[in-house]
Every structure is written in structure tokens, then in C-alpha cells.
Amino acid sequence: MPMHKLLARQIEAAQSAGVVDVSELVRLVSVTYEQQESDRQRSDRSMALMIEELDQLNRRLETLVEDRTTALREREGELRDQNLRFDAALNNMSQGLLMFDHAGRVVISNRRYLEMYALTSEQVRPGRTVQDLLEMRAQNGTFFSNTEKYVETLLATIERGDTFFRLVDLPDGRTIAVCSRPMAGGGWVVTHEDITERRRAEKQIAHMAHHDPLTDLPNRVLLRDRMAQALSGIARGERLAVLYLDLDHFKGVNDSLGHQLGDELLQAVADRLRDCVRPSDTVARIGGDEFAIIQTGVAQINDTAELARTVGEAVRAPYELSGHVVACDSSIGVAMAPDDGIEPEDLLKNADMALYRAKSDGRGTYRFFEPEMDARMKARRALEVDLRDALAGEQFDLLYQPIVGLADGRITCCEALIRWHHPERGMIPPVEFIPIAEEIGLIIPIGEWVIRKACADAARWPNDVKVAVNLSALQVMNQNLVPVLISALATAGLPAQRLEIEITETVLMQNADNTLMALHQLRELGVSISMDDFGTGYSSLSYLHSFPFDKIKIDRCFISGLPQAEDSLAIVRAVTGLAKNLNMKTTAEGVETQEQLDALRALDCTEMQGFLFSRPRRPEEVIKLMRDDSGKKAANG
Ligand code: C2E
Ligand code: MG
Ligand code: MG
């Protein structure tokens, strides 16, 4: 309201009875002024508040904008980094990579792809089609199928949403795995991977898994595969043969001439075997010195016998290896399909059984499988199982057979001979179970039992009677032999001079260093050592020189023909003469008749052992015999 109106109103208000009350007017005016002043102040305050609020809002907006800008800047940097990384990754990939859009045009390609197919980035620039690329490759010789057909199948596969995969063999020998995968928004990604090295390595690994590294022959695994394959395709009336071949005395070659030469021999044998067979046959090495041959398409058994003979002769011909002439022979076992089995396992098992027979028939020969071999082998296995329980079951016993001096007819020694009382099969002679015990290593504990029992029994005999114990080669090679013998003698209280051990040539044939060492140690203790079964081995005389034996036991086979057999007479005479010169005693084994005894006396033999004097006897019987013997001596003396 304009001032004058306000004043007029106040003057009016100050007029009482038509007179202006000045003081009232002044009061009214001052009130008005005061009121106006407080109004103004109020509006000033609210203005200030508003300005402050606006200010704050502004500041907040500013920081918000600032924050957003930095975030954007960071994001931009990240994207740039990411792009760099993506580029680096793309171009450093070991695979070639292409990306096509929904229209089938190149979007991205990497360096590796260009290198793989000798293309330039210009040739593979974005916008090119698969067809373009393939045509360029066809031109530079890195693609050689029909391009149209390839593209057609590729596009159809991608359209179905499936992956398109091809292994491509390039003319330069490379193998490329090409894989095209459809993308979610249309288009597809292709990877090209050079798998040449991997394939080569895989092939090599597969070869190694199926071949023997030394001879490069198929191994047991591949042999089995080939057998299964050949067996499944076996024609009616046709047969398949499996020849299982084992080199005779290969271990000897290895031990005496060294592993290097042993390896050379195996390689030479492998070469000869390869030469013996037709391309459709398989030669495999299935163990140290074991080989197998599969002969396919056998019309007659004779074909196989012929092959076995050829192989035998081929292996037998002398070898010249690094300046050494090496001789080697083989034993062969043969099984035929379908006659002897139609499963690889059965055939190998039966051929192995026939091989076992070839070996026990003197080696250097071949044998065909016969069903009775299986029966025998089973019986043998059963015996083996029972033998493992025999020691704990106290089924062994020792008998003693006296050995008498030919000059005075007195007992000088008794030989301990083991017996096995089988709970069901009765008495089993040592020739039947000792070889099994040797083969499965049981001869060590059984032998120790014999040593301890023999020493304990002998301790009860007259002081001038010795006890003789037979030892197997395995026992003599065993490190524990000397300690066991010392302990047995000490436990029994038997002087070492009253113990004799008998070994055969096979002990010395092992050619082990510790064999001779153990024998010398025993001799130093006072134990005497006899060469048993003399004349049945190979080169007996040389073994007589390799160790100073105390006694030679002439084998029964030379005694049984006496006195008529001229050759036996000559041999016995030669041995007794030799023994005398070498200061050794001689014992004739298996003397059964008075005539034999008389002949031996004339031949200057020192002692005899045999049924003529006594069979092997039980410990108490032999003691009685010795007592009678002592009585005789007292009467004579
Ligand atoms: P060996 O050591 O040559 O023992 C002599 C064998 O000839 C014994 O056979 C004996 O009974 C037999 N014999 C003795 N006199 C005559 C005879 O006048 N006529 C005939 N026909 N035979 C006679 P045995 O007891 O069957 O032992 C056979 C082989 O078994 C022994 O031959 C020996 O090599 C081995 N052997 C026996 N006991 C043991 C042992 O405890 N340990 C080892 N490792 N081998 C043993
Ligand atoms: Mg003996
Ligand atoms: Mg003997």
C-alpha cells in the first residue's frame, strides 16, 4: 500500500472528535514502521536460507558431474587396455582365428591365420567371404578340396546351430584341425590349429605302447591284439599257430659277456625271426629272452612244424657281435587254434606249457602242446601249493644212508636224504619236489631245516662218523648260508670237521662270485665239500679244478654197468686216478651188487654208498647200525 494511503489511514485513526492526536499519530506511525521493519527482516532471512540451499544443491551437482567424468575416463582407459589386450591375445594365439558376421563376411582375423596359409592382411581384410578366402588358398596351394562344396556344408552346419569340424591334411605334411562354431547373434568363429606335432607325438606314444624299445618288435599288448584279430577272422578249416620261443642259457651270455652284448644278441635274434616269417605273421618280444610268433593261415600242422624248425635253425646259427662269436639256441612251444584254444590267453598259456616241455626235454628243440601237459602242470601247481604248507605242517623227515670205507668196510659218513610225507599222497621222493622248491625259493627254509636237523642228529653219533648234507645251488648262492651253518653246528654242538656238504656241478655253473667265496669260507671252518653226481653234467673236469673238493661222488650211472661195461670201467678208473692225484677221496654211488663192489675195490675207489650195504634209514635205525659197526671195529681191533 502506498505510503500516503497508510499515513492517511493513520491520521484518520488518530483523529478523535475531529482532532488529530499528534502523539497518537506518532505512535501509530512508529508501530507501522516497526512492523514493516520486522517484515523486511523476515523476508531477508528466508532469502538467505534459499540462497544457501541453492548453493548446496549446486555443489552436490558439481561433485556428481566430477565423479561421473572420472568414472567415464577410467572406463575409457579400461576399454583401451582391454582392446590392447584383446589385440595382443588375438595376434599371439597359437591358433589361427577368423570371425564372420551374420552375412558371412570377415570381421576379425589374426596374424597366425595369415601365417598358416601365407595370406596378407589385405587379402583377409574385413568384408571378405569364406569363399574368397578359400579361393585364395586354393591358388597358393593351401586348400585343395572343392571350395563350393566346402562352403555349402559349412554354411548349412552353422545355420543348424552346429559346430563344423574338419581335420585337414595339407600337401606340405601339416595337419590342421579346423573348427567353426556359430555365435549367439549370428555369424561364426573359426579356429585353425596346427596339430602336426601333437599327432606325431601321439603316434609315437601309441607306437611305444605297442612295441619293445630294444628290438622294435610288437610287445605283448600288440601281440594279444593281433591274435584276437587273427582269431576272429580265422577261416573254416584254417588254423593259427602260436610259437612261444625262449633263448636257452641267455642269462649266461648276459652274465659272461655283459648286458651290452646281451642286448645286441636279442636284436640279432629279432632280425632273424623277422626274416623267418611272412608279412601276414607277427613276431613279438614278450619278455627278457622270450619271443612269440603268430603264424596265420596254417593249412596243415606240418606248416607249423616246418616254421618251428626254420626258426630253431635260424636262431642256432652263430652270431658275430662286436668281435665276439656267440652261440645261442632256443626252445619252442607251439599251440594251435582252434585245437588248443580260441582265446589269446589260452593259446599263450598252452604254448608256454609246451615250451616248458621242450626245455625239460633237453632244450634246443620244439614241442607241440598236448592236453596231458595241462594235467601235469595242474598236478605240479597243486604240489606247489601243498609244499608251501609242508614245513609248518612238519611233513618232512630225514633218512640217513651210510657211506662205508672200502678198505675196512666201516661207516665213515651218513648222507641225509629228505622225505616228504604228504598227508594225502603219501611219501613223495626228493626228485619230485626239490626242483619245485628251488623254483619257488622254498628250498632256502627247507634247506635250513635239513641243515639244523642233520647237525642235531649227527651230534648223537660216534665221533668218527660224519654227516653229509645236500645243498642246492640257490642255497650256496644265498648270503645266509655260512651264518646258518655256523649257528646249526653251534646249536648242535657238532664240530665243523664232522660236517660234509654235497654240491653238484650246477652250483659252480651259476658262476656267481659269492658261490666260491662261500665254499672257501666253509672249508676254512673245517667243513668238507664233495662234488655230487660226478659225470652227469657238462664239463666236469674243469669244475674239479675250479675248487679244491675233498671228495668226488661218482654217479650211479657209471656204477650200474660194472663190472662188464667197458666205458664205465674206463671212466671210473680215470676218475679215481685223477682224484688220487688231486688228493681227493672217491665215493661210488648206488652200489647194489657184490660184483660192483669187487670191481670198485680193484679200481681203487675209496668209499661206497648203496643198497648193497644199506638203504637210507630212519635216525634210530642208523644209530643201531653204527653201534653194530663200532662193535665190529672193537672186535676187529
Ligand atoms: P643224491 O644226493 O645223489 O642221493 C643219492 C640218491 O641215490 C638217493 O636218492 C638215494 O636213495 C639213492 N640211492 C642210494 N643208493 C642207491 C642204490 O643202491 N640204488 C639206487 N637205485 N638208488 C640209490 P633220494 O633219496 O631219492 O634222493 C635223490 C636226490 O635228491 C639226491 O641225490 C639229492 O640230489 C636230492 N636230495 C635229497 N635230499 C636232499 C636235501 O636235503 N637237499 C637237497 N638240496 N637235495 C636233496
Ligand atoms: Mg648227495
Ligand atoms: Mg649223488
XYZ file of C-alpha atoms and ligand atoms in Angstrom:
685
model
C 0.000 0.000 0.000
C 1.451 3.435 -0.913
C 2.727 5.398 1.996
C 0.438 8.252 1.695
C -2.571 5.964 1.965
C -1.125 4.348 5.005
C -0.427 7.721 6.548
C -3.932 8.947 5.683
C -5.346 5.894 7.397
C -3.227 6.523 10.496
C -4.146 10.172 10.575
C -7.749 9.073 10.386
C -7.197 6.658 13.209
C -5.539 9.380 15.280
C -8.498 11.743 14.822
C -10.739 11.569 17.712
C -13.569 14.079 17.699
C -12.145 15.528 14.518
C -8.877 16.471 16.068
C -5.587 14.854 15.122
C -3.957 13.476 18.193
C -0.347 14.035 17.210
C 1.158 11.789 19.802
C -1.280 9.083 18.804
C -0.270 9.657 15.227
C 3.401 9.421 16.057
C 2.748 6.172 17.926
C 0.784 4.747 15.074
C 3.393 5.694 12.534
C 6.183 4.217 14.660
C 4.195 0.971 15.080
C 3.778 0.797 11.343
C 7.459 1.399 10.786
C 8.413 -1.297 13.294
C 6.089 -3.779 11.692
C 7.448 -3.089 8.272
C 10.976 -3.471 9.539
C 10.294 -6.890 11.055
C 8.580 -7.973 7.803
C 11.591 -6.984 5.835
C 13.916 -8.788 8.209
C 11.854 -11.980 7.937
C 11.935 -11.937 4.152
C 15.658 -11.240 4.227
C 16.219 -14.325 6.370
C 14.231 -16.611 4.115
C 16.075 -15.285 1.118
C 19.387 -16.128 2.746
C 18.199 -19.625 3.525
C 17.083 -20.147 -0.056
C 20.388 -18.993 -1.418
C 22.246 -21.353 0.899
C 20.118 -24.288 -0.213
C 20.676 -23.489 -3.856
C 24.342 -23.246 -3.190
C 24.435 -26.700 -1.620
C 22.461 -28.177 -4.459
C 24.852 -26.674 -6.895
C 27.866 -28.048 -5.085
C 26.334 -31.541 -4.981
C 25.662 -31.385 -8.688
C 29.211 -30.331 -9.314
C 30.727 -33.288 -7.416
C 28.309 -35.604 -9.130
C 29.400 -34.385 -12.527
C 33.046 -34.619 -11.431
C 32.582 -38.226 -10.227
C 30.822 -39.206 -13.378
C 33.549 -37.715 -15.511
C 36.361 -39.578 -13.708
C 34.377 -42.824 -13.900
C 33.900 -42.322 -17.590
C 37.547 -41.536 -18.051
C 38.548 -44.670 -16.131
C 36.172 -46.804 -18.119
C 37.572 -45.377 -21.299
C 41.100 -46.337 -20.171
C 39.954 -49.792 -19.224
C 38.350 -50.248 -22.598
C 41.506 -49.116 -24.302
C 43.577 -51.560 -22.210
C 41.105 -54.284 -22.894
C 41.337 -53.638 -26.599
C 45.102 -53.753 -26.463
C 44.972 -56.985 -24.522
C 42.444 -58.431 -26.929
C 44.632 -57.467 -29.870
C 47.712 -58.946 -28.250
C 45.860 -62.119 -27.380
C 44.386 -62.396 -30.827
C 47.692 -61.989 -32.559
C 49.667 -64.159 -30.206
C 47.295 -67.089 -30.317
C 48.828 -70.366 -31.416
C 45.646 -70.936 -33.389
C 44.568 -69.056 -36.470
C 41.272 -67.259 -35.852
C 38.583 -65.776 -38.050
C 35.261 -64.222 -37.138
C 32.447 -63.885 -39.667
C 29.307 -61.774 -39.248
C 25.736 -62.919 -39.898
C 26.204 -62.093 -43.599
C 29.203 -64.417 -43.777
C 31.810 -61.657 -44.054
C 35.130 -61.451 -42.228
C 35.002 -59.246 -39.128
C 38.238 -60.217 -37.464
C 41.278 -62.262 -38.446
C 44.536 -62.783 -36.594
C 48.185 -62.874 -37.581
C 48.528 -66.635 -37.045
C 45.801 -67.305 -39.606
C 47.659 -65.239 -42.202
C 50.923 -67.057 -41.421
C 49.358 -70.501 -41.589
C 48.081 -70.015 -45.102
C 50.620 -67.478 -46.393
C 47.990 -64.741 -46.846
C 48.291 -60.959 -46.357
C 46.082 -58.855 -44.080
C 44.888 -57.072 -47.201
C 43.715 -60.408 -48.649
C 41.833 -61.229 -45.456
C 40.543 -57.724 -44.738
C 37.080 -57.317 -43.169
C 34.275 -57.860 -45.639
C 35.764 -60.875 -47.412
C 33.677 -64.045 -47.642
C 34.713 -67.644 -46.814
C 34.511 -68.373 -50.497
C 37.020 -65.553 -51.206
C 39.444 -66.878 -48.625
C 39.221 -70.471 -49.830
C 39.792 -69.441 -53.414
C 42.916 -67.533 -52.455
C 44.130 -70.560 -50.501
C 43.362 -72.866 -53.404
C 45.555 -70.612 -55.506
C 48.515 -70.651 -53.170
C 48.200 -74.402 -52.633
C 46.953 -74.459 -49.021
C 43.490 -75.729 -49.901
C 42.738 -78.455 -52.337
C 39.153 -79.611 -51.972
C 36.170 -78.273 -53.813
C 35.611 -74.755 -52.390
C 31.910 -74.512 -53.261
C 31.064 -77.834 -51.681
C 33.072 -76.995 -48.586
C 31.343 -73.644 -48.145
C 27.942 -75.221 -48.710
C 28.363 -77.815 -45.971
C 29.943 -75.269 -43.663
C 27.094 -72.766 -44.001
C 24.431 -75.460 -43.667
C 26.040 -76.724 -40.459
C 26.361 -73.230 -38.953
C 22.770 -72.462 -39.882
C 21.626 -75.532 -37.949
C 23.494 -74.104 -34.962
C 26.043 -76.938 -35.049
C 29.822 -76.895 -34.882
C 31.636 -77.652 -38.129
C 34.869 -79.633 -37.603
C 37.411 -80.835 -40.158
C 40.900 -82.384 -39.954
C 42.741 -81.073 -42.991
C 45.948 -82.673 -44.242
C 47.931 -80.101 -46.185
C 50.181 -81.084 -49.107
C 53.249 -79.962 -47.107
C 52.528 -82.613 -44.466
C 50.852 -80.377 -41.883
C 47.602 -81.463 -40.257
C 45.215 -78.652 -39.312
C 42.176 -79.012 -37.087
C 39.557 -76.503 -38.293
C 36.626 -75.783 -36.018
C 33.788 -73.351 -36.878
C 31.377 -72.502 -34.068
C 28.175 -70.475 -34.532
C 27.801 -67.311 -32.391
C 24.683 -66.274 -30.494
C 23.910 -63.143 -32.527
C 24.562 -64.725 -35.931
C 27.912 -65.280 -37.628
C 30.582 -67.737 -36.510
C 34.100 -68.055 -35.156
C 36.678 -70.340 -36.779
C 39.883 -71.664 -35.168
C 42.655 -73.290 -37.199
C 45.010 -75.385 -35.071
C 48.218 -76.932 -36.401
C 48.212 -80.363 -34.714
C 51.039 -81.908 -36.766
C 53.428 -82.191 -33.766
C 50.737 -83.420 -31.435
C 49.674 -86.086 -33.921
C 53.271 -87.164 -34.428
C 53.795 -87.381 -30.643
C 50.533 -89.292 -30.257
C 51.567 -91.704 -32.970
C 54.931 -92.178 -31.321
C 53.367 -92.768 -27.926
C 50.981 -95.283 -29.474
C 53.934 -96.997 -31.148
C 55.873 -97.075 -27.894
C 52.912 -98.523 -26.047
C 52.790 -101.369 -28.539
C 56.446 -102.075 -29.290
C 59.520 -103.237 -27.472
C 62.091 -100.414 -27.476
C 65.118 -102.693 -27.863
C 64.065 -104.707 -30.913
C 61.148 -102.588 -32.133
C 59.107 -105.766 -32.318
C 55.452 -105.713 -31.230
C 55.142 -106.233 -27.479
C 52.776 -108.461 -25.531
C 49.914 -105.940 -25.782
C 50.055 -105.722 -29.567
C 50.632 -109.471 -29.846
C 47.404 -110.064 -27.961
C 45.542 -107.583 -30.203
C 46.881 -109.186 -33.360
C 45.994 -112.635 -32.038
C 42.459 -111.571 -31.181
C 42.120 -110.047 -34.636
C 43.513 -113.117 -36.397
C 41.355 -115.429 -34.290
C 38.164 -113.542 -35.075
C 38.878 -113.865 -38.780
C 40.001 -117.478 -38.735
C 38.616 -119.246 -41.781
C 36.937 -122.620 -41.670
C 39.465 -125.423 -41.747
C 42.331 -122.994 -41.392
C 44.455 -122.862 -38.285
C 46.547 -120.354 -36.455
C 49.749 -121.270 -34.631
C 51.374 -119.558 -31.674
C 55.066 -120.301 -31.251
C 56.480 -119.400 -27.846
C 60.241 -119.151 -28.034
C 62.768 -118.879 -25.225
C 66.530 -118.499 -25.696
C 68.489 -121.251 -23.951
C 71.042 -120.048 -21.395
C 70.620 -116.412 -22.401
C 71.375 -115.409 -18.826
C 74.822 -116.982 -19.222
C 75.567 -114.767 -22.248
C 74.356 -111.708 -20.379
C 76.403 -112.517 -17.281
C 79.616 -113.524 -19.008
C 79.689 -111.080 -21.944
C 77.783 -108.157 -20.451
C 74.378 -106.575 -20.968
C 75.503 -104.593 -23.998
C 76.257 -107.788 -25.896
C 73.160 -109.428 -24.453
C 71.108 -106.600 -25.969
C 72.907 -106.975 -29.302
C 72.140 -110.677 -29.292
C 68.444 -110.014 -28.675
C 68.382 -107.545 -31.570
C 70.112 -110.030 -33.850
C 67.675 -112.775 -32.846
C 64.761 -110.389 -33.519
C 66.112 -109.701 -37.030
C 66.460 -113.392 -37.793
C 62.948 -114.132 -36.539
C 61.559 -111.340 -38.719
C 63.237 -112.981 -41.691
C 61.627 -116.353 -40.940
C 58.004 -115.256 -41.231
C 55.635 -113.983 -43.898
C 54.345 -110.376 -43.785
C 50.976 -111.608 -42.502
C 52.608 -113.271 -39.481
C 53.627 -111.452 -36.323
C 56.857 -111.695 -34.359
C 56.730 -110.192 -30.872
C 59.079 -109.885 -27.930
C 57.149 -110.731 -24.806
C 59.809 -110.861 -22.128
C 63.559 -110.699 -21.488
C 64.580 -113.538 -23.797
C 61.083 -114.645 -24.771
C 59.585 -114.173 -28.222
C 56.310 -115.232 -29.787
C 55.289 -115.776 -33.383
C 51.739 -115.870 -34.705
C 51.554 -117.903 -37.874
C 48.301 -117.297 -39.728
C 46.568 -119.309 -42.424
C 48.043 -122.670 -41.391
C 46.662 -125.386 -43.664
C 48.475 -128.340 -42.098
C 50.274 -128.915 -38.807
C 53.349 -129.595 -40.873
C 53.485 -125.923 -41.966
C 53.988 -125.011 -38.357
C 56.496 -127.787 -37.635
C 58.409 -126.508 -40.641
C 58.383 -122.955 -39.298
C 59.487 -124.171 -35.833
C 62.423 -125.994 -37.435
C 63.356 -122.987 -39.591
C 63.215 -120.665 -36.599
C 65.267 -123.101 -34.496
C 67.959 -123.300 -37.165
C 67.977 -119.544 -37.746
C 68.492 -118.822 -34.066
C 71.114 -121.579 -33.729
C 73.493 -120.210 -36.399
C 76.458 -118.460 -34.709
C 76.353 -114.685 -34.178
C 79.158 -112.237 -34.636
C 78.621 -109.409 -32.199
C 81.173 -106.659 -31.589
C 84.022 -109.009 -32.360
C 82.653 -111.947 -30.340
C 81.316 -115.121 -31.831
C 78.280 -116.027 -29.761
C 76.335 -119.269 -29.845
C 72.711 -119.350 -28.822
C 69.929 -121.890 -29.054
C 66.215 -121.788 -28.431
C 63.376 -123.905 -27.097
C 59.968 -123.522 -28.719
C 56.491 -124.405 -27.529
C 53.625 -124.456 -30.029
C 49.864 -124.189 -29.552
C 47.328 -124.301 -32.385
C 43.964 -122.585 -32.716
C 41.263 -123.729 -32.688
C 42.513 -127.149 -31.450
C 44.302 -125.900 -28.319
C 42.134 -122.880 -27.615
C 40.442 -119.947 -29.282
C 41.306 -117.261 -26.736
C 44.702 -115.488 -26.932
C 45.288 -116.131 -23.226
C 44.659 -119.869 -23.504
C 46.845 -120.216 -26.568
C 49.744 -118.369 -24.967
C 49.379 -120.404 -21.789
C 49.350 -123.682 -23.700
C 52.269 -122.671 -25.909
C 54.157 -121.783 -22.727
C 53.386 -125.221 -21.324
C 54.704 -126.855 -24.486
C 57.808 -124.664 -24.161
C 58.283 -125.925 -20.618
C 58.237 -129.448 -22.017
C 60.692 -128.540 -24.803
C 63.040 -127.224 -22.146
C 62.754 -130.224 -19.880
C 63.316 -132.483 -22.892
C 66.774 -131.026 -23.203
C 66.261 -127.603 -24.843
C 67.253 -126.665 -28.389
C 64.046 -128.219 -29.692
C 60.320 -127.600 -30.186
C 57.217 -129.291 -28.777
C 53.546 -129.086 -29.673
C 51.061 -128.659 -26.860
C 49.282 -131.821 -25.704
C 46.338 -131.838 -23.274
C 48.187 -134.124 -20.837
C 50.743 -131.321 -20.329
C 47.934 -129.287 -18.857
C 47.042 -132.079 -16.456
C 50.692 -132.416 -15.428
C 51.057 -128.717 -14.955
C 47.938 -128.668 -12.787
C 49.284 -131.520 -10.657
C 52.534 -129.613 -10.327
C 50.712 -126.451 -9.269
C 48.793 -128.449 -6.667
C 52.076 -129.853 -5.362
C 53.477 -126.348 -5.202
C 50.537 -125.178 -3.094
C 50.923 -128.117 -0.686
C 54.685 -127.674 -0.482
C 54.198 -124.202 0.955
C 52.475 -125.715 3.998
C 54.719 -128.755 4.382
C 57.391 -127.167 6.587
C 54.917 -125.681 9.085
C 52.959 -128.940 8.947
C 56.098 -130.911 9.986
C 55.675 -133.176 6.972
C 59.407 -133.509 6.275
C 61.665 -136.207 7.562
C 65.347 -137.046 7.157
C 66.666 -140.517 6.380
C 70.344 -141.383 6.554
C 72.264 -143.602 4.172
C 75.643 -144.863 5.376
C 78.788 -144.433 3.298
C 81.450 -147.054 4.047
C 85.190 -147.174 3.514
C 86.200 -149.860 1.021
C 89.383 -150.713 2.883
C 87.810 -151.652 6.215
C 84.069 -151.750 5.426
C 83.353 -149.266 8.210
C 80.836 -146.415 8.218
C 82.644 -143.104 7.703
C 79.688 -140.893 6.977
C 75.893 -140.872 6.615
C 74.146 -138.833 3.914
C 70.997 -137.015 4.965
C 68.206 -137.576 2.421
C 64.952 -135.694 2.762
C 61.472 -137.263 2.545
C 58.105 -135.545 2.281
C 55.157 -137.317 3.863
C 52.237 -135.759 2.015
C 49.023 -136.005 4.086
C 47.060 -137.469 1.111
C 49.590 -138.632 -1.420
C 51.972 -140.427 0.924
C 55.730 -140.320 0.525
C 56.983 -138.006 -2.228
C 60.651 -138.507 -3.242
C 63.009 -135.510 -3.341
C 63.499 -135.652 -7.135
C 59.830 -134.694 -7.439
C 59.647 -131.786 -5.033
C 63.195 -130.375 -4.690
C 63.090 -128.817 -8.213
C 59.756 -127.178 -7.353
C 61.111 -125.939 -4.026
C 64.090 -124.498 -5.913
C 61.892 -122.809 -8.460
C 59.726 -121.067 -5.879
C 62.545 -120.275 -3.463
C 61.234 -122.576 -0.727
C 64.495 -124.502 -0.867
C 66.042 -121.864 1.429
C 63.844 -122.514 4.503
C 63.572 -126.245 3.739
C 67.358 -126.459 3.310
C 67.893 -124.682 6.607
C 65.626 -127.164 8.335
C 67.671 -130.040 6.831
C 70.974 -128.496 7.972
C 69.759 -127.979 11.550
C 68.125 -131.410 11.845
C 71.123 -133.232 10.321
C 73.582 -131.493 12.681
C 71.385 -132.235 15.691
C 71.018 -135.935 14.736
C 74.727 -136.355 13.972
C 75.677 -134.966 17.383
C 74.341 -138.259 18.824
C 76.521 -140.434 16.596
C 80.028 -141.762 17.230
C 82.695 -139.048 16.908
C 84.308 -140.591 13.845
C 81.142 -140.629 11.734
C 80.413 -137.557 9.653
C 77.096 -136.314 8.301
C 76.682 -135.296 4.638
C 74.067 -132.696 3.618
C 72.987 -131.960 0.034
C 72.840 -128.267 -0.907
C 71.071 -126.725 -3.897
C 72.709 -124.035 -5.995
C 70.277 -121.457 -4.663
C 71.336 -122.237 -1.078
C 75.026 -121.853 -1.868
C 74.378 -118.501 -3.534
C 72.363 -117.335 -0.545
C 74.171 -114.829 1.700
C 72.860 -116.563 4.795
C 74.356 -119.983 4.157
C 77.558 -119.566 6.192
C 75.852 -117.959 9.225
C 73.146 -120.652 9.170
C 75.722 -123.457 9.068
C 77.770 -121.910 11.901
C 74.648 -121.477 14.000
C 73.453 -125.051 13.286
C 76.838 -126.525 14.255
C 76.994 -124.414 17.422
C 73.439 -125.248 18.478
C 74.002 -128.963 17.947
C 77.495 -128.886 19.500
C 78.843 -130.619 16.393
C 82.456 -129.899 15.306
C 82.644 -128.456 11.764
C 85.006 -131.310 10.844
C 82.091 -133.733 11.129
C 80.005 -131.947 8.505
C 80.258 -132.596 4.791
C 78.284 -130.738 2.180
C 77.456 -132.156 -1.233
C 77.056 -129.882 -4.224
C 76.557 -130.647 -7.902
C 78.130 -129.022 -10.938
C 75.100 -126.749 -11.338
C 76.295 -124.883 -8.238
C 79.566 -123.959 -9.960
C 77.802 -123.333 -13.278
C 75.986 -120.353 -11.714
C 79.312 -118.556 -11.952
C 78.401 -116.300 -9.053
C 81.246 -114.660 -7.152
C 79.766 -115.344 -3.768
C 79.436 -119.082 -4.528
C 83.173 -119.716 -4.481
C 83.615 -117.314 -1.590
C 81.042 -119.191 0.496
C 82.659 -122.551 -0.335
C 86.105 -121.285 0.698
C 84.688 -119.851 3.926
C 83.138 -123.224 4.752
C 86.382 -125.029 4.098
C 88.220 -122.657 6.397
C 85.722 -123.543 9.119
C 86.687 -127.198 8.678
C 83.609 -128.331 6.729
C 84.478 -130.708 3.868
C 82.969 -130.371 0.415
C 82.028 -133.139 -2.024
C 81.234 -132.980 -5.742
C 77.985 -134.964 -6.044
C 76.669 -136.906 -9.070
C 80.001 -136.535 -10.834
C 79.868 -137.272 -14.554
C 76.260 -136.331 -15.206
C 76.954 -132.700 -16.021
C 78.713 -130.952 -18.884
C 82.384 -130.270 -18.423
C 83.043 -131.950 -15.129
C 86.811 -131.929 -15.253
C 87.066 -128.159 -15.484
C 84.865 -127.818 -12.412
C 87.168 -130.119 -10.462
C 89.882 -127.543 -10.997
C 87.820 -124.547 -10.059
C 87.546 -125.623 -6.429
C 89.617 -127.987 -4.228
C 86.956 -130.600 -3.419
C 87.568 -133.139 -0.663
C 85.609 -135.872 -2.342
C 84.140 -136.890 -5.674
C 80.930 -138.919 -5.657
C 80.823 -140.934 -8.884
C 77.278 -141.053 -10.201
C 75.272 -144.252 -10.088
C 75.010 -144.348 -13.896
C 78.704 -145.329 -14.109
C 78.395 -147.940 -11.355
C 75.313 -149.819 -12.533
C 77.118 -151.213 -15.618
C 80.078 -152.550 -13.644
C 81.947 -154.741 -13.955
C 81.043 -155.546 -17.604
C 80.628 -152.119 -19.218
C 83.982 -151.157 -20.641
C 83.300 -147.432 -20.926
C 82.049 -147.224 -17.322
C 85.144 -149.083 -16.182
C 87.352 -146.654 -18.083
C 85.582 -143.605 -16.675
C 85.654 -144.837 -13.083
C 89.319 -145.726 -13.439
C 90.108 -142.261 -14.839
C 88.196 -140.505 -12.059
C 89.758 -142.491 -9.221
C 93.204 -141.906 -10.735
C 92.577 -138.183 -11.107
C 91.165 -137.940 -7.587
C 94.172 -139.686 -6.114
C 96.480 -137.183 -7.830
C 94.395 -134.274 -6.594
C 94.304 -135.788 -3.100
C 90.561 -136.325 -3.128
C 88.507 -139.282 -1.893
C 86.088 -141.069 -4.218
C 82.669 -142.476 -3.306
C 80.866 -144.810 -5.690
C 77.117 -144.105 -5.592
C 74.363 -146.714 -5.953
C 76.383 -149.870 -5.345
C 73.868 -152.718 -5.409
C 75.867 -155.900 -6.029
C 78.927 -157.648 -4.686
C 80.406 -157.731 -8.221
C 80.189 -153.964 -8.439
C 81.863 -153.705 -5.057
C 84.695 -156.016 -6.092
C 85.224 -154.056 -9.287
C 85.347 -150.779 -7.353
C 87.883 -152.161 -4.928
C 90.038 -153.168 -7.895
C 89.606 -149.702 -9.363
C 90.991 -148.119 -6.206
C 87.789 -146.375 -5.173
C 87.884 -145.141 -1.532
C 84.250 -145.447 -0.428
C 80.922 -146.864 -1.463
C 77.278 -145.989 -0.876
C 74.350 -148.099 -1.979
C 71.621 -150.599 -1.259
C 74.234 -153.357 -1.041
C 75.307 -152.016 2.306
C 72.176 -150.178 3.341
C 69.183 -148.238 2.074
C 68.530 -144.810 3.575
C 67.306 -145.444 7.143
C 65.419 -143.715 9.930
C 67.651 -141.913 12.507
C 67.195 -144.533 15.252
C 67.904 -147.390 12.839
C 71.066 -145.786 11.567
C 72.295 -145.298 15.133
C 71.805 -149.003 15.752
C 73.724 -149.797 12.579
C 76.581 -147.572 13.724
C 76.650 -149.252 17.126
C 76.960 -152.670 15.460
C 79.636 -151.172 13.253
C 81.568 -149.913 16.290
C 81.227 -153.357 17.877
C 82.696 -154.851 14.730
C 85.556 -152.381 14.914
C 86.194 -153.223 18.595
C 86.133 -156.938 17.787
C 88.465 -156.431 14.849
C 90.709 -154.013 16.731
P 71.915 -137.869 -4.234
O 72.486 -136.797 -3.389
O 72.778 -138.380 -5.316
O 71.489 -139.019 -3.274
C 71.612 -140.354 -3.569
C 70.338 -140.880 -4.107
O 70.568 -142.198 -4.598
C 69.283 -141.034 -3.020
O 68.046 -140.855 -3.604
C 69.430 -142.473 -2.624
O 68.278 -143.050 -2.039
C 69.713 -143.121 -3.960
N 70.448 -144.389 -3.783
C 71.397 -144.676 -2.879
N 71.861 -145.929 -3.059
C 71.189 -146.436 -4.131
C 71.235 -147.694 -4.797
O 71.971 -148.613 -4.475
N 70.430 -147.861 -5.844
C 69.574 -146.865 -6.246
N 68.793 -147.099 -7.269
N 69.494 -145.676 -5.629
C 70.320 -145.470 -4.571
P 66.962 -139.938 -2.995
O 66.953 -140.005 -1.526
O 65.697 -140.176 -3.702
O 67.498 -138.504 -3.339
C 67.568 -138.099 -4.633
C 68.259 -136.799 -4.744
O 67.540 -135.779 -4.126
C 69.596 -136.778 -4.064
O 70.559 -137.371 -4.877
C 69.822 -135.322 -3.883
O 70.341 -134.735 -5.056
C 68.436 -134.816 -3.671
N 68.216 -134.580 -2.233
C 67.892 -135.448 -1.265
N 67.814 -134.837 -0.080
C 68.100 -133.542 -0.312
C 68.192 -132.380 0.527
O 68.025 -132.421 1.755
N 68.508 -131.206 -0.061
C 68.732 -131.132 -1.405
N 69.016 -129.939 -1.920
N 68.660 -132.182 -2.214
C 68.351 -133.386 -1.666
Mg 74.006 -136.422 -2.442
Mg 74.502 -138.309 -5.874
